[in-house]
CSV table of C-alpha atoms in Angstrom, one decimal:
chain,number,residue,atom,x,y,z
A,1,UNK,CA,-18.5,14.5,-11.8
A,2,UNK,CA,-22.1,14.9,-11.6
A,3,UNK,CA,-22.6,10.7,-11.4
A,4,UNK,CA,-20.2,10.6,-8.8
A,5,UNK,CA,-22.1,13.4,-6.8
A,6,UNK,CA,-25.0,11.7,-7.2
A,7,UNK,CA,-23.4,8.4,-6.1
A,8,UNK,CA,-21.6,10.2,-3.0
A,9,UNK,CA,-25.4,11.4,-2.1
A,10,UNK,CA,-26.7,8.0,-1.8
A,11,UNK,CA,-23.5,6.9,-0.1
A,12,UNK,CA,-23.9,9.6,2.6
A,13,UNK,CA,-27.4,8.8,3.1
A,14,UNK,CA,-26.7,5.1,4.1
A,15,UNK,CA,-23.7,5.8,6.3
A,16,UNK,CA,-23.6,8.0,9.4
A,17,UNK,CA,-19.9,8.0,9.9
A,18,UNK,CA,-19.2,9.7,6.6
A,19,UNK,CA,-22.6,11.7,7.1
A,20,UNK,CA,-21.1,13.5,9.7
A,21,UNK,CA,-18.0,14.8,8.0
A,22,UNK,CA,-20.2,16.1,5.0
A,23,UNK,CA,-23.0,17.7,6.9
A,24,UNK,CA,-22.3,21.1,5.8
A,25,UNK,CA,-20.1,20.7,2.6
A,26,UNK,CA,-21.1,22.8,0.1
A,27,UNK,CA,-22.6,21.9,-3.3
A,28,UNK,CA,-19.0,23.1,-5.0
A,29,UNK,CA,-17.1,20.8,-3.0
A,30,UNK,CA,-19.2,17.7,-3.4
A,31,UNK,CA,-19.0,17.9,-7.2
A,32,UNK,CA,-15.4,17.8,-7.1
A,33,UNK,CA,-15.1,14.6,-5.0
A,34,UNK,CA,-14.5,11.1,-6.7
A,35,UNK,CA,-15.6,7.8,-5.7
A,36,UNK,CA,-12.8,5.2,-6.2
A,37,UNK,CA,-13.2,1.0,-5.8
A,38,UNK,CA,-9.5,-0.3,-5.9
A,39,UNK,CA,-8.9,-4.1,-6.1
A,40,UNK,CA,-6.8,-6.0,-3.5
A,41,UNK,CA,-2.9,-5.6,-3.5
A,42,UNK,CA,-2.8,-2.1,-5.2
A,43,UNK,CA,-0.7,0.4,-4.0
A,44,UNK,CA,-2.3,4.0,-3.7
A,45,UNK,CA,0.3,5.8,-1.8
A,46,UNK,CA,4.0,5.2,-2.4
A,47,UNK,CA,6.9,6.2,0.3
A,48,UNK,CA,8.9,9.2,-1.2
A,49,UNK,CA,6.5,10.3,-3.4
A,50,UNK,CA,4.1,13.2,-3.6
A,51,UNK,CA,0.3,12.0,-3.1
A,52,UNK,CA,-2.1,14.8,-4.4
A,53,UNK,CA,-5.3,12.8,-2.7
A,54,UNK,CA,-6.9,12.3,0.7
A,55,UNK,CA,-8.4,9.1,0.6
A,56,UNK,CA,-11.8,8.3,2.7
A,57,UNK,CA,-11.8,4.5,3.5
A,58,UNK,CA,-15.4,3.4,3.9
A,59,UNK,CA,-15.1,-0.4,2.8
A,60,UNK,CA,-12.3,-2.4,3.0
A,61,UNK,CA,-8.7,-2.8,4.7
A,62,UNK,CA,-5.5,-1.3,4.0
A,63,UNK,CA,-1.7,-2.0,4.9
A,64,UNK,CA,0.9,0.7,5.7
A,65,UNK,CA,4.5,-0.4,4.7
A,66,UNK,CA,7.8,1.1,4.8
A,67,UNK,CA,10.3,-0.1,2.4
A,68,UNK,CA,14.0,0.2,3.2
A,69,UNK,CA,16.5,0.9,0.6
A,70,UNK,CA,17.8,-2.8,0.2
A,71,UNK,CA,14.0,-3.6,-0.9
A,72,UNK,CA,13.0,-5.4,2.3
A,73,UNK,CA,9.5,-4.6,3.5
A,74,UNK,CA,8.9,-3.4,7.2
A,75,UNK,CA,5.0,-3.5,7.8
A,76,UNK,CA,4.0,-1.3,11.0
A,77,UNK,CA,-0.3,-1.3,10.6
A,78,UNK,CA,-2.9,-2.5,9.5
A,79,UNK,CA,-6.0,0.1,9.0
A,80,UNK,CA,-9.4,-1.2,8.9
A,81,UNK,CA,-12.4,0.8,7.6
A,82,UNK,CA,-13.4,3.6,8.0
A,83,UNK,CA,-10.4,6.0,8.5
A,84,UNK,CA,-8.4,8.5,6.3
A,85,UNK,CA,-5.1,8.2,4.3
A,86,UNK,CA,-2.8,11.1,3.3
A,87,UNK,CA,-3.8,13.5,6.3
A,88,UNK,CA,-0.2,13.3,8.1
A,89,UNK,CA,1.3,15.1,5.1
A,90,UNK,CA,-1.4,17.4,4.5
A,91,UNK,CA,-1.7,18.7,8.2
A,92,UNK,CA,2.1,18.9,8.0
A,93,UNK,CA,2.1,20.9,5.2
A,94,UNK,CA,4.0,18.2,3.3
A,95,UNK,CA,3.9,16.8,-0.2
A,96,UNK,CA,6.0,13.7,0.1
A,97,UNK,CA,4.5,10.3,1.6
A,98,UNK,CA,6.2,9.2,4.5
A,99,UNK,CA,5.0,5.5,4.3
A,100,UNK,CA,3.5,3.4,1.3
A,101,UNK,CA,-0.4,2.4,1.6
A,102,UNK,CA,-1.7,-0.6,-0.3
A,103,UNK,CA,-5.0,-2.3,-0.2
A,104,UNK,CA,-5.3,-5.7,1.4
A,105,UNK,CA,-8.4,-6.6,0.0
A,106,UNK,CA,-11.0,-4.7,-2.7
A,107,UNK,CA,-11.5,-1.4,-1.2
A,108,UNK,CA,-13.9,1.7,-1.5
A,109,UNK,CA,-12.9,5.0,-1.2
A,110,UNK,CA,-14.0,8.8,-1.3
A,111,UNK,CA,-11.0,10.6,-2.8
A,112,UNK,CA,-10.5,14.1,-2.7
A,113,UNK,CA,-7.6,16.1,-4.2
A,114,UNK,CA,-5.5,18.0,-1.5
A,115,UNK,CA,-6.3,21.6,-2.9
A,116,UNK,CA,-10.0,20.7,-2.8
A,117,UNK,CA,-9.6,19.2,0.7
A,118,UNK,CA,-8.0,22.4,1.9
A,119,UNK,CA,-10.9,24.5,0.7
A,120,UNK,CA,-13.3,22.4,2.1
A,121,UNK,CA,-11.4,22.4,5.6
A,122,UNK,CA,-11.0,26.2,5.4
A,123,UNK,CA,-14.9,27.0,5.1
A,124,UNK,CA,-16.2,24.2,7.2
A,125,UNK,CA,-14.8,24.2,10.6
A,126,UNK,CA,-17.4,21.5,12.0
A,127,UNK,CA,-15.9,18.9,9.3
A,128,UNK,CA,-12.2,20.3,10.5
A,129,UNK,CA,-12.6,19.6,14.0
A,130,UNK,CA,-14.0,16.4,13.1
A,131,UNK,CA,-11.3,15.3,10.8
A,132,UNK,CA,-8.5,16.2,13.5
A,133,UNK,CA,-10.4,14.1,16.1
A,134,UNK,CA,-10.5,11.1,13.8
A,135,UNK,CA,-7.2,11.5,12.8
A,136,UNK,CA,-6.0,11.5,16.3
A,137,UNK,CA,-8.2,8.5,17.4
A,138,UNK,CA,-6.8,6.8,14.3
A,139,UNK,CA,-2.9,7.5,15.0
A,140,UNK,CA,-3.4,6.8,18.7
A,141,UNK,CA,-3.2,3.0,18.3
A,142,UNK,CA,-0.3,3.3,16.3
A,143,UNK,CA,1.8,5.5,18.6
A,144,UNK,CA,0.8,3.0,21.4
A,145,UNK,CA,2.4,0.1,20.0
A,146,UNK,CA,5.5,1.5,18.7
A,147,UNK,CA,7.5,-1.1,20.4
A,148,UNK,CA,5.8,-3.8,18.0
A,149,UNK,CA,6.9,-4.4,14.2
A,150,UNK,CA,6.2,-6.6,11.6
A,151,UNK,CA,8.5,-7.7,8.9
A,152,UNK,CA,8.0,-10.0,6.0
A,153,UNK,CA,10.2,-13.3,6.0
A,154,UNK,CA,13.5,-13.0,3.9
A,155,UNK,CA,12.0,-15.6,1.2
A,156,UNK,CA,9.0,-13.1,0.9
A,157,UNK,CA,11.3,-10.4,0.2
A,158,UNK,CA,13.6,-12.4,-2.5
A,159,UNK,CA,10.1,-13.5,-4.2
A,160,UNK,CA,8.7,-9.8,-4.3
A,161,UNK,CA,12.0,-8.4,-5.6
A,162,UNK,CA,12.1,-10.8,-8.2
A,163,UNK,CA,8.7,-10.4,-9.5
A,164,UNK,CA,9.2,-6.9,-9.5
A,165,UNK,CA,12.4,-6.8,-11.5
A,166,UNK,CA,11.5,-9.9,-13.7
A,167,UNK,CA,7.6,-9.7,-14.6
A,168,UNK,CA,7.9,-7.9,-17.4
A,169,UNK,CA,10.9,-9.4,-19.2
A,170,UNK,CA,9.2,-13.1,-18.6
A,171,UNK,CA,6.0,-12.1,-20.1
A,172,UNK,CA,7.3,-10.2,-23.0
A,173,UNK,CA,10.1,-12.9,-23.9
A,174,UNK,CA,8.7,-16.0,-21.8
A,175,UNK,CA,11.7,-16.0,-20.0
A,176,UNK,CA,13.8,-13.8,-17.7
A,177,UNK,CA,17.3,-14.4,-16.5
A,178,UNK,CA,18.1,-12.4,-13.2
A,179,UNK,CA,21.2,-10.5,-14.1
A,180,UNK,CA,22.6,-10.1,-10.5
A,181,UNK,CA,24.6,-13.5,-9.4
A,182,UNK,CA,23.5,-14.9,-6.1
A,183,UNK,CA,26.2,-12.8,-4.1
A,184,UNK,CA,25.0,-9.6,-5.8
A,185,UNK,CA,21.5,-10.3,-4.6
A,186,UNK,CA,22.7,-10.5,-1.3
A,187,UNK,CA,24.1,-7.3,-1.4
A,188,UNK,CA,20.8,-5.6,-2.8
A,189,UNK,CA,18.5,-7.4,-0.2
A,190,UNK,CA,20.9,-7.3,2.8
A,191,UNK,CA,21.2,-10.9,3.5
A,192,UNK,CA,24.5,-13.0,4.1
A,193,UNK,CA,25.7,-15.2,1.4
A,194,UNK,CA,24.8,-18.2,2.8
A,195,UNK,CA,21.3,-17.2,3.5
A,196,UNK,CA,20.7,-16.3,-0.2
A,197,UNK,CA,22.2,-19.5,-1.4
A,198,UNK,CA,19.6,-21.1,1.1
A,199,UNK,CA,16.8,-18.9,-0.4
A,200,UNK,CA,17.6,-19.5,-3.7
A,201,UNK,CA,17.8,-23.5,-3.5
A,202,UNK,CA,14.5,-23.2,-2.0
A,203,UNK,CA,13.2,-20.9,-5.0
A,204,UNK,CA,14.5,-24.2,-7.4
A,205,UNK,CA,12.7,-26.8,-4.7
A,206,UNK,CA,9.4,-24.8,-4.9
A,207,UNK,CA,9.2,-24.8,-9.0
A,208,UNK,CA,9.6,-20.6,-9.0
A,209,UNK,CA,13.1,-20.5,-11.1
A,210,UNK,CA,16.1,-22.7,-12.5
A,211,UNK,CA,19.7,-22.0,-12.1
A,212,UNK,CA,21.3,-22.0,-15.9
A,213,UNK,CA,25.0,-21.1,-15.7
A,214,UNK,CA,24.7,-19.7,-12.3
A,215,UNK,CA,22.0,-17.3,-12.8
A,216,UNK,CA,18.5,-17.7,-11.6
A,217,UNK,CA,15.9,-17.9,-14.8
A,218,UNK,CA,12.3,-17.6,-14.5
A,219,UNK,CA,9.5,-18.3,-16.9
A,220,UNK,CA,5.9,-16.8,-17.4
A,221,UNK,CA,4.2,-19.3,-15.2
A,222,UNK,CA,6.9,-19.3,-12.5
A,223,UNK,CA,6.1,-15.5,-12.1
A,224,UNK,CA,2.2,-16.4,-11.8
A,225,UNK,CA,3.4,-19.0,-9.1
A,226,UNK,CA,5.6,-16.4,-7.2
A,227,UNK,CA,2.8,-14.0,-7.4
A,228,UNK,CA,0.2,-16.3,-5.9
A,229,UNK,CA,2.6,-16.8,-3.1
A,230,UNK,CA,2.8,-13.3,-2.3
A,231,UNK,CA,-0.7,-12.9,-2.1
A,232,UNK,CA,-1.1,-15.8,0.1
A,233,UNK,CA,1.8,-15.0,2.5
A,234,UNK,CA,1.8,-12.8,5.5
A,235,UNK,CA,4.5,-11.0,7.9
A,236,UNK,CA,5.7,-12.0,10.9
A,237,UNK,CA,5.8,-10.0,14.1
A,238,UNK,CA,8.7,-9.1,15.7
A,239,UNK,CA,9.3,-7.0,19.2
């Protein structure tokens, strides 16, 4: 922790936005703060699960997403540095995250366990007021544009589902055979049968899969191709 404290002090000295929050933080609090650098496309908070940290993003960009029960991804906000993540649950006294948060690009954070953050807020009214004001400014644009939404194309949702469910098998056995039929995939992802047949045909055309005995088969190289597609594909705006 001492190394993190020294790095934190250097960071604060060169960043006025961060410096304002920590101007009166005690040495005990500073020693319990972590610095984290997280690569692109990594999830830091998962919807429906406890999140033990408050994240202060000071470099990078985040995607705020909501995942429906059928696996489809609904994305409704992008958060650029600087800003906070995990505050909504903290301020409302809840443990379970309401949305998932993942990095869009390599991002850097100050990461604080919530019990330490609570101790800091209790003893530092200056920081508490700044945090609340910053959170309100951060939340306002999302509420103002509540009528807008972003959703990934159905093809993206299918590719993402196949990577999540087949990657480990493909890597360990060189080939993964999708257990669900195309009709069952339709039910899982909430698509019509016609749409699923069309999407599976596109998978084959794009070289992401083969169909053997009416089942999709995916090898290691095809998993990598699909992951590259996911990294480069963006979501669509709907209103």
